[in-house]
mmCIF file of C-alpha atoms and ligand atoms in Angstrom:
data_model
loop_
_atom_site.group_PDB
_atom_site.id
_atom_site.type_symbol
_atom_site.label_atom_id
_atom_site.label_comp_id
_atom_site.label_asym_id
_atom_site.label_seq_id
_atom_site.Cartn_x
_atom_site.Cartn_y
_atom_site.Cartn_z
ATOM 1 C CA PHE A 18 110.863 107.570 120.957
ATOM 2 C CA ASN A 19 108.108 108.155 118.461
ATOM 3 C CA LYS A 20 110.549 109.811 115.828
ATOM 4 C CA ILE A 21 112.918 106.697 115.988
ATOM 5 C CA HIS A 22 110.034 104.415 115.786
ATOM 6 C CA ALA A 23 108.457 106.246 112.627
ATOM 7 C CA ILE A 24 111.974 106.026 111.046
ATOM 8 C CA SER A 25 112.472 102.326 111.822
ATOM 9 C CA ALA A 26 109.034 101.518 110.632
ATOM 10 C CA GLU A 27 109.786 103.156 107.471
ATOM 11 C CA LYS A 28 113.340 101.366 107.030
ATOM 12 C CA GLU A 29 111.411 98.094 107.945
ATOM 13 C CA LYS A 30 109.594 98.329 104.529
ATOM 14 C CA GLN A 31 112.825 98.896 102.708
ATOM 15 C CA ALA A 32 114.635 95.916 101.239
ATOM 16 C CA ASP A 33 117.309 94.411 103.550
ATOM 17 C CA THR A 34 120.106 95.415 101.184
ATOM 18 C CA SER A 35 121.928 98.285 103.014
ATOM 19 C CA VAL A 36 123.360 96.920 106.281
ATOM 20 C CA PRO A 37 125.970 99.482 107.278
ATOM 21 C CA PRO A 38 129.603 98.300 108.059
ATOM 22 C CA ILE A 39 129.600 96.086 111.364
ATOM 23 C CA PRO A 40 131.324 97.799 114.283
ATOM 24 C CA LYS A 41 134.419 95.943 115.387
ATOM 25 C CA SER A 42 134.858 97.960 118.798
ATOM 26 C CA ILE A 43 132.957 100.642 120.482
ATOM 27 C CA HIS A 44 135.165 103.236 118.736
ATOM 28 C CA ASP A 45 133.326 102.266 115.346
ATOM 29 C CA ILE A 46 130.091 103.500 116.911
ATOM 30 C CA SER A 47 129.384 107.115 116.745
ATOM 31 C CA ASN A 48 127.537 108.728 119.685
ATOM 32 C CA GLY A 49 126.923 111.825 117.782
ATOM 33 C CA ASP A 50 125.963 111.202 114.208
ATOM 34 C CA HIS A 51 122.613 109.591 114.474
ATOM 35 C CA ILE A 52 120.923 111.623 117.156
ATOM 36 C CA LEU A 53 117.051 112.289 117.169
ATOM 37 C CA GLY A 54 115.770 115.156 119.129
ATOM 38 C CA PHE A 55 118.275 116.767 121.382
ATOM 39 C CA GLY A 56 119.607 120.093 122.533
ATOM 40 C CA ALA A 57 117.545 122.993 121.450
ATOM 41 C CA ASP A 58 115.968 120.837 118.941
ATOM 42 C CA LEU A 59 112.799 120.028 121.142
ATOM 43 C CA SER A 60 109.392 119.168 119.605
ATOM 44 C CA GLU A 61 106.451 121.517 120.292
ATOM 45 C CA ASP A 62 104.715 119.173 122.826
ATOM 46 C CA HIS A 63 108.015 118.868 124.817
ATOM 47 C CA PRO A 64 107.709 120.518 128.337
ATOM 48 C CA GLY A 65 110.747 122.618 127.642
ATOM 49 C CA TYR A 66 109.735 123.752 124.196
ATOM 50 C CA TYR A 67 109.088 127.381 125.426
ATOM 51 C CA ASP A 68 112.039 127.663 127.840
ATOM 52 C CA ASN A 69 115.104 129.075 126.213
ATOM 53 C CA GLU A 70 117.246 128.558 129.225
ATOM 54 C CA TYR A 71 116.366 124.933 129.390
ATOM 55 C CA LYS A 72 117.088 124.465 125.655
ATOM 56 C CA LYS A 73 120.597 126.174 126.089
ATOM 57 C CA ARG A 74 121.364 123.913 128.975
ATOM 58 C CA ARG A 75 120.371 120.952 126.938
ATOM 59 C CA SER A 76 122.730 121.947 124.054
ATOM 60 C CA TYR A 77 125.616 122.570 126.536
ATOM 61 C CA ILE A 78 125.305 119.121 127.974
ATOM 62 C CA ALA A 79 124.550 117.575 124.512
ATOM 63 C CA ASP A 80 127.895 119.181 123.253
ATOM 64 C CA LEU A 81 129.769 117.696 126.166
ATOM 65 C CA ALA A 82 128.802 114.221 125.132
ATOM 66 C CA LYS A 83 129.564 114.629 121.521
ATOM 67 C CA ILE A 84 133.296 115.242 122.309
ATOM 68 C CA HIS A 85 133.625 112.363 124.533
ATOM 69 C CA LYS A 86 135.920 109.510 123.289
ATOM 70 C CA PRO A 87 135.384 105.925 124.785
ATOM 71 C CA GLY A 88 138.146 105.154 127.377
ATOM 72 C CA GLU A 89 138.396 108.836 128.475
ATOM 73 C CA PRO A 90 136.768 109.942 131.810
ATOM 74 C CA ILE A 91 133.203 111.272 131.197
ATOM 75 C CA PRO A 92 133.058 114.949 131.761
ATOM 76 C CA CYS A 93 131.248 115.836 134.927
ATOM 77 C CA VAL A 94 128.216 118.142 134.766
ATOM 78 C CA ASP A 95 127.927 120.799 137.484
ATOM 79 C CA TYR A 96 124.222 120.303 137.944
ATOM 80 C CA SER A 97 122.192 123.422 139.087
ATOM 81 C CA ALA A 98 119.970 123.611 142.158
ATOM 82 C CA GLU A 99 116.890 123.254 139.956
ATOM 83 C CA GLU A 100 118.147 120.122 138.429
ATOM 84 C CA ILE A 101 119.128 118.672 141.747
ATOM 85 C CA ARG A 102 115.615 119.553 142.889
ATOM 86 C CA VAL A 103 114.047 117.501 140.168
ATOM 87 C CA TRP A 104 116.297 114.560 140.694
ATOM 88 C CA GLY A 105 115.691 114.528 144.429
ATOM 89 C CA LEU A 106 111.905 114.656 143.852
ATOM 90 C CA VAL A 107 112.087 111.804 141.429
ATOM 91 C CA LEU A 108 114.259 109.680 143.851
ATOM 92 C CA ASP A 109 112.192 110.258 146.925
ATOM 93 C CA THR A 110 109.065 109.402 145.235
ATOM 94 C CA LEU A 111 110.397 106.046 143.824
ATOM 95 C CA VAL A 112 112.316 104.703 146.847
ATOM 96 C CA ASP A 113 109.178 104.163 148.682
ATOM 97 C CA LEU A 114 107.979 101.824 145.917
ATOM 98 C CA TYR A 115 111.112 99.610 145.326
ATOM 99 C CA PRO A 116 110.702 97.294 148.410
ATOM 100 C CA THR A 117 107.405 96.163 147.188
ATOM 101 C CA HIS A 118 107.588 96.662 143.261
ATOM 102 C CA ALA A 119 111.245 96.234 142.285
ATOM 103 C CA CYS A 120 112.960 92.808 141.505
ATOM 104 C CA LYS A 121 115.467 91.548 144.217
ATOM 105 C CA GLU A 122 118.327 91.918 141.717
ATOM 106 C CA TYR A 123 117.453 95.651 141.546
ATOM 107 C CA ILE A 124 117.032 95.993 145.254
ATOM 108 C CA ASP A 125 120.566 94.346 145.829
ATOM 109 C CA SER A 126 122.355 96.311 143.109
ATOM 110 C CA TYR A 127 120.849 99.578 144.190
ATOM 111 C CA LYS A 128 122.645 99.459 147.432
ATOM 112 C CA LEU A 129 126.014 99.650 145.533
ATOM 113 C CA PHE A 130 125.240 103.240 144.357
ATOM 114 C CA ASN A 131 124.285 105.135 147.540
ATOM 115 C CA PHE A 132 121.904 107.533 145.783
ATOM 116 C CA LYS A 133 121.118 110.670 147.610
ATOM 117 C CA PRO A 134 118.486 113.227 146.924
ATOM 118 C CA ASN A 135 121.009 116.063 147.035
ATOM 119 C CA HIS A 136 123.435 114.643 144.553
ATOM 120 C CA ILE A 137 122.931 113.801 140.994
ATOM 121 C CA PRO A 138 125.439 110.929 140.344
ATOM 122 C CA GLN A 139 128.048 111.565 137.736
ATOM 123 C CA LEU A 140 128.222 109.171 134.821
ATOM 124 C CA GLN A 141 131.831 108.671 135.451
ATOM 125 C CA GLU A 142 131.280 107.284 139.043
ATOM 126 C CA LEU A 143 128.575 105.121 137.858
ATOM 127 C CA SER A 144 130.583 103.762 135.070
ATOM 128 C CA GLU A 145 133.294 102.872 137.406
ATOM 129 C CA VAL A 146 131.049 100.692 139.624
ATOM 130 C CA LEU A 147 129.718 98.944 136.597
ATOM 131 C CA GLU A 148 133.279 98.093 135.256
ATOM 132 C CA GLN A 149 133.930 96.445 138.604
ATOM 133 C CA THR A 150 130.728 94.533 138.907
ATOM 134 C CA THR A 151 129.743 93.432 135.262
ATOM 135 C CA GLY A 152 132.321 94.963 133.147
ATOM 136 C CA TRP A 153 129.898 97.370 131.460
ATOM 137 C CA HIS A 154 130.652 100.944 130.623
ATOM 138 C CA ILE A 155 128.581 103.984 130.338
ATOM 139 C CA ARG A 156 129.051 106.295 127.355
ATOM 140 C CA PRO A 157 127.409 109.777 127.371
ATOM 141 C CA VAL A 158 125.089 110.477 124.531
ATOM 142 C CA ALA A 159 123.430 113.766 123.410
ATOM 143 C CA GLY A 160 119.969 112.198 123.030
ATOM 144 C CA LEU A 161 118.108 109.528 121.505
ATOM 145 C CA LEU A 162 120.388 107.383 119.358
ATOM 146 C CA HIS A 163 119.420 105.544 116.346
ATOM 147 C CA PRO A 164 118.234 101.952 117.468
ATOM 148 C CA ARG A 165 121.108 100.356 115.422
ATOM 149 C CA ASP A 166 123.698 102.174 117.080
ATOM 150 C CA PHE A 167 122.217 101.997 120.528
ATOM 151 C CA LEU A 168 121.792 98.078 120.314
ATOM 152 C CA ASN A 169 125.280 97.784 118.804
ATOM 153 C CA GLY A 170 126.732 99.550 121.867
ATOM 154 C CA LEU A 171 125.321 96.868 124.069
ATOM 155 C CA ALA A 172 127.319 94.161 122.131
ATOM 156 C CA PHE A 173 130.431 95.983 123.611
ATOM 157 C CA ARG A 174 128.833 96.189 126.959
ATOM 158 C CA THR A 175 128.269 99.777 126.676
ATOM 159 C CA PHE A 176 125.355 101.712 127.631
ATOM 160 C CA HIS A 177 124.689 104.933 125.834
ATOM 161 C CA SER A 178 123.284 107.397 128.601
ATOM 162 C CA THR A 179 121.837 110.812 128.492
ATOM 163 C CA GLN A 180 123.253 113.272 131.006
ATOM 164 C CA TYR A 181 120.811 116.025 131.028
ATOM 165 C CA VAL A 182 117.841 116.460 133.458
ATOM 166 C CA ARG A 183 114.022 116.552 132.294
ATOM 167 C CA HIS A 184 112.191 119.673 132.451
ATOM 168 C CA GLY A 185 111.101 120.774 135.969
ATOM 169 C CA SER A 186 107.582 121.849 135.166
ATOM 170 C CA ASN A 187 106.621 118.101 135.528
ATOM 171 C CA PRO A 188 109.186 116.283 137.389
ATOM 172 C CA MET A 189 107.244 112.918 137.238
ATOM 173 C CA TYR A 190 107.180 113.040 133.427
ATOM 174 C CA THR A 191 109.671 112.976 130.572
ATOM 175 C CA PRO A 192 108.899 112.256 126.970
ATOM 176 C CA GLU A 193 112.327 111.026 126.373
ATOM 177 C CA PRO A 194 115.231 109.367 128.381
ATOM 178 C CA ASP A 195 116.906 111.626 130.874
ATOM 179 C CA ILE A 196 119.642 111.087 133.620
ATOM 180 C CA CYS A 197 116.879 110.125 136.181
ATOM 181 C CA HIS A 198 115.546 107.462 133.856
ATOM 182 C CA GLU A 199 119.051 106.097 133.008
ATOM 183 C CA VAL A 200 120.445 106.288 136.758
ATOM 184 C CA LEU A 201 117.360 104.882 138.521
ATOM 185 C CA GLY A 202 116.020 102.686 135.880
ATOM 186 C CA HIS A 203 118.976 101.081 133.951
ATOM 187 C CA VAL A 204 122.209 101.496 136.014
ATOM 188 C CA PRO A 205 121.514 99.335 139.012
ATOM 189 C CA MET A 206 120.035 96.557 136.602
ATOM 190 C CA LEU A 207 123.346 96.679 134.489
ATOM 191 C CA ALA A 208 125.301 95.804 137.702
ATOM 192 C CA ASP A 209 123.450 92.415 137.840
ATOM 193 C CA PRO A 210 125.518 89.619 135.910
ATOM 194 C CA GLU A 211 122.414 87.866 134.720
ATOM 195 C CA PHE A 212 120.577 90.931 133.605
ATOM 196 C CA ALA A 213 123.747 92.305 132.082
ATOM 197 C CA ASP A 214 124.031 89.081 130.078
ATOM 198 C CA LEU A 215 120.479 89.315 128.693
ATOM 199 C CA ALA A 216 121.094 92.993 127.422
ATOM 200 C CA TRP A 217 124.428 91.753 125.906
ATOM 201 C CA VAL A 218 122.602 88.929 124.066
ATOM 202 C CA ILE A 219 120.214 91.661 122.308
ATOM 203 C CA GLY A 220 123.319 93.821 121.514
ATOM 204 C CA GLN A 221 125.258 90.771 119.807
ATOM 205 C CA ALA A 222 122.221 89.817 117.748
ATOM 206 C CA SER A 223 121.989 93.379 116.553
ATOM 207 C CA LEU A 224 125.551 93.283 114.882
ATOM 208 C CA GLY A 225 125.105 93.212 111.110
ATOM 209 C CA ALA A 226 121.319 92.525 111.497
ATOM 210 C CA SER A 227 118.735 93.628 108.753
ATOM 211 C CA GLU A 228 116.603 96.537 109.308
ATOM 212 C CA LYS A 229 113.644 94.281 109.912
ATOM 213 C CA ASP A 230 115.604 92.294 112.445
ATOM 214 C CA ILE A 231 116.692 95.648 114.355
ATOM 215 C CA TRP A 232 113.241 96.563 114.535
ATOM 216 C CA HIS A 233 112.106 93.169 116.146
ATOM 217 C CA LEU A 234 115.310 93.355 118.577
ATOM 218 C CA THR A 235 114.066 97.014 119.396
ATOM 219 C CA LYS A 236 110.624 95.583 120.581
ATOM 220 C CA LEU A 237 112.449 92.750 122.338
ATOM 221 C CA TYR A 238 114.572 95.422 124.127
ATOM 222 C CA TRP A 239 111.559 97.452 124.802
ATOM 223 C CA TYR A 240 109.527 94.539 126.408
ATOM 224 C CA THR A 241 112.438 93.424 128.462
ATOM 225 C CA VAL A 242 115.035 95.993 129.281
ATOM 226 C CA GLU A 243 112.443 98.892 129.352
ATOM 227 C CA PHE A 244 109.294 97.271 130.644
ATOM 228 C CA GLY A 245 110.176 93.694 131.704
ATOM 229 C CA THR A 246 108.626 91.961 134.676
ATOM 230 C CA VAL A 247 109.722 88.816 136.438
ATOM 231 C CA LYS A 248 108.058 86.060 138.780
ATOM 232 C CA GLU A 249 109.185 86.094 142.227
ATOM 233 C CA GLY A 250 107.244 83.314 144.174
ATOM 234 C CA SER A 251 103.633 84.299 143.876
ATOM 235 C CA GLU A 252 104.456 88.033 143.029
ATOM 236 C CA ILE A 253 105.247 89.981 139.819
ATOM 237 C CA ARG A 254 108.223 92.331 140.086
ATOM 238 C CA ALA A 255 109.547 95.034 137.852
ATOM 239 C CA PHE A 256 113.028 94.915 136.239
ATOM 240 C CA GLY A 257 112.353 97.227 133.274
ATOM 241 C CA ALA A 258 113.849 100.740 133.377
ATOM 242 C CA GLY A 259 110.619 102.263 132.155
ATOM 243 C CA LEU A 260 108.903 100.865 135.151
ATOM 244 C CA LEU A 261 111.652 101.346 137.575
ATOM 245 C CA SER A 262 111.995 105.086 136.643
ATOM 246 C CA SER A 263 108.179 105.759 136.775
ATOM 247 C CA ILE A 264 106.047 105.796 139.853
ATOM 248 C CA GLY A 265 102.903 105.921 137.700
ATOM 249 C CA GLU A 266 103.959 102.843 135.523
ATOM 250 C CA LEU A 267 105.013 100.900 138.614
ATOM 251 C CA LYS A 268 101.622 101.418 140.314
ATOM 252 C CA HIS A 269 99.710 100.640 136.997
ATOM 253 C CA MET A 270 101.735 97.421 136.516
ATOM 254 C CA ARG A 271 100.410 96.298 139.860
ATOM 255 C CA GLU A 272 97.029 97.882 140.382
ATOM 256 C CA GLY A 273 95.978 98.844 136.877
ATOM 257 C CA THR A 274 94.387 102.009 135.829
ATOM 258 C CA ASP A 275 90.651 103.073 136.044
ATOM 259 C CA GLY A 276 89.733 99.475 136.951
ATOM 260 C CA VAL A 277 91.588 97.997 133.841
ATOM 261 C CA MET A 278 94.396 95.722 134.726
ATOM 262 C CA PRO A 279 97.331 95.181 132.344
ATOM 263 C CA GLU A 280 97.846 91.790 130.916
ATOM 264 C CA PHE A 281 100.828 89.612 131.534
ATOM 265 C CA VAL A 282 102.229 87.316 128.940
ATOM 266 C CA GLU A 283 105.107 84.919 128.534
ATOM 267 C CA LEU A 284 108.236 86.097 126.534
ATOM 268 C CA ASP A 285 108.521 84.200 123.205
ATOM 269 C CA PRO A 286 111.110 86.101 121.102
ATOM 270 C CA PHE A 287 110.119 84.209 118.039
ATOM 271 C CA LYS A 288 106.654 85.574 117.967
ATOM 272 C CA LYS A 289 105.503 88.928 116.747
ATOM 273 C CA MET A 290 105.781 91.603 119.372
ATOM 274 C CA PRO A 291 102.972 94.140 120.146
ATOM 275 C CA LYS A 292 103.198 97.633 118.763
ATOM 276 C CA MET A 293 105.189 99.840 121.206
ATOM 277 C CA SER A 294 103.350 102.670 122.684
ATOM 278 C CA TYR A 295 105.323 105.395 124.508
ATOM 279 C CA LYS A 296 103.248 108.493 124.453
ATOM 280 C CA ASP A 297 99.843 107.007 124.739
ATOM 281 C CA GLY A 298 99.884 106.097 128.331
ATOM 282 C CA TYR A 299 101.115 103.075 130.350
ATOM 283 C CA GLN A 300 101.725 99.711 128.851
ATOM 284 C CA LYS A 301 98.750 97.325 128.287
ATOM 285 C CA LYS A 302 100.748 94.236 128.116
ATOM 286 C CA TYR A 303 103.801 93.247 130.099
ATOM 287 C CA PHE A 304 106.101 90.363 129.400
ATOM 288 C CA LEU A 305 106.685 88.006 132.247
ATOM 289 C CA CYS A 306 109.995 86.141 132.537
ATOM 290 C CA GLU A 307 110.573 83.210 134.831
ATOM 291 C CA SER A 308 114.111 84.525 135.482
ATOM 292 C CA PHE A 309 116.826 86.612 133.617
ATOM 293 C CA ALA A 310 118.636 83.404 132.797
ATOM 294 C CA ASP A 311 115.478 81.920 131.330
ATOM 295 C CA ALA A 312 114.841 85.129 129.182
ATOM 296 C CA ALA A 313 118.374 85.374 128.120
ATOM 297 C CA ALA A 314 118.374 81.581 127.018
ATOM 298 C CA LYS A 315 115.146 82.466 124.998
ATOM 299 C CA LEU A 316 116.757 85.461 123.536
ATOM 300 C CA ARG A 317 120.043 83.469 122.727
ATOM 301 C CA SER A 318 118.059 80.983 120.683
ATOM 302 C CA TYR A 319 116.307 83.628 118.774
ATOM 303 C CA SER A 320 119.404 85.654 118.220
ATOM 304 C CA ARG A 321 121.276 82.639 116.808
ATOM 305 C CA SER A 322 118.565 82.254 114.362
ATOM 306 C CA ILE A 323 119.114 85.631 112.820
ATOM 307 C CA LEU A 324 122.859 85.956 113.190
ATOM 308 C CA LYS A 325 124.786 85.969 109.984
ATOM 309 C CA PRO A 326 127.355 83.197 109.802
ATOM 310 C CA GLU A 327 130.111 85.782 108.944
ATOM 311 C CA VAL A 328 129.275 87.709 112.202
ATOM 312 C CA MET A 329 129.561 84.547 114.234
ATOM 313 C CA SER A 330 133.262 84.011 113.235
ATOM 314 C CA MET A 331 134.299 87.800 113.481
ATOM 315 C CA ASN A 332 136.700 88.895 115.874
ATOM 316 C CA PHE A 333 135.568 91.679 118.162
ATOM 317 C CA GLY A 334 138.991 92.620 119.671
ATOM 318 C CA GLY A 335 139.456 89.159 120.971
ATOM 319 C CA THR A 336 135.872 88.716 122.336
ATOM 320 C CA PRO A 337 134.040 86.085 120.350
ATOM 321 C CA ILE A 338 130.270 86.145 119.889
ATOM 322 C CA GLN A 339 128.606 84.239 122.700
ATOM 323 C CA LEU A 340 125.278 83.186 121.351
HETATM 324 N N1 HBI B 24 118.980 106.175 122.706
HETATM 325 N N2 HBI B 24 120.027 107.484 124.303
HETATM 326 C C1 HBI B 24 119.230 106.450 124.116
HETATM 327 N N3 HBI B 24 118.576 105.918 125.048
HETATM 328 C C2 HBI B 24 117.598 104.826 124.692
HETATM 329 O O1 HBI B 24 117.207 104.291 125.687
HETATM 330 C C3 HBI B 24 117.538 104.506 123.474
HETATM 331 C C4 HBI B 24 118.134 105.132 122.533
HETATM 332 N N4 HBI B 24 117.908 104.893 121.242
HETATM 333 C C5 HBI B 24 116.932 103.796 120.838
HETATM 334 C C6 HBI B 24 116.353 103.122 121.847
HETATM 335 N N5 HBI B 24 116.632 103.424 123.049
HETATM 336 C C7 HBI B 24 115.344 102.097 121.751
HETATM 337 O O2 HBI B 24 114.266 102.497 121.171
HETATM 338 C C8 HBI B 24 115.696 100.762 121.114
HETATM 339 O O3 HBI B 24 115.877 101.194 119.819
HETATM 340 C C9 HBI B 24 116.869 100.121 121.476
HETATM 341 FE FE1 FE B 25 115.713 103.498 128.729
#
């Protein structure tokens, strides 16, 4: 995510003059034009950098995503035994922690998907379940999308998902989203109506937003959808995908690391959010929500404050803005 953040930080400094055309439907959002780091284009510190077979595989899966059109079935990937091994390891490690660390909405929605260690779910099957539960869609994407495109997709209840598997040399680590992160972190949460609403709010707020506001929305997304925590009685449970797809991060959230506990703070979308850290270890600060409905209400009130009046009155294929 570092490249994206470097680019966003640079753009944040520019004047708010160049807001690109506002997409009216998912068809107006490209899933292939603004990709950062994908296919054979791995950075030197990527675990797959010296593995040419892996890079070829990444390019092949990236190309499948680029030719996909919204509304068409998502192409199936015939995952290899090695890819299934990695998925199975990640799944087996995480399932033991969900009953004690994941929020109740995750635990409930998880049952809808029947995940098994010997089968990597196809994005098409997952998208069909989401369509029936919350009306969300999955769209394959070659790699990290530019934050504006990624967030705009959420406004059309579309989640851009990678389809490749992380490098097998270190199954518990990936420097970027991969199918294990998307499926185990994001997909079950998107089957929960109140969480799906929260993500939709962030998406709507991003339509026509200035670069500065996109940057703030990226942080709000990061501290809720990726690393959010929620109160359940006297306990703190995880709902962010970066937590739910990482055994290390889940344990750190509860127990701390080397005797240092993370901090938990209340979410206030109007306040300046802390700098995001991805590569330098686990989060130092988690935002704690009372409930998804409460967090969504707070995000709505912030989103209304930045939404341009012309966006409020635009017609998005018959769906009005609901902020
Ligand atoms: N692209 N494919 C993909 N997956 C993400 O999770 C993602 C992204 N682009 C940007 C992004 N996340 C965040 O950093 C926020 O900008 C939304
Ligand atoms: Fe993610």
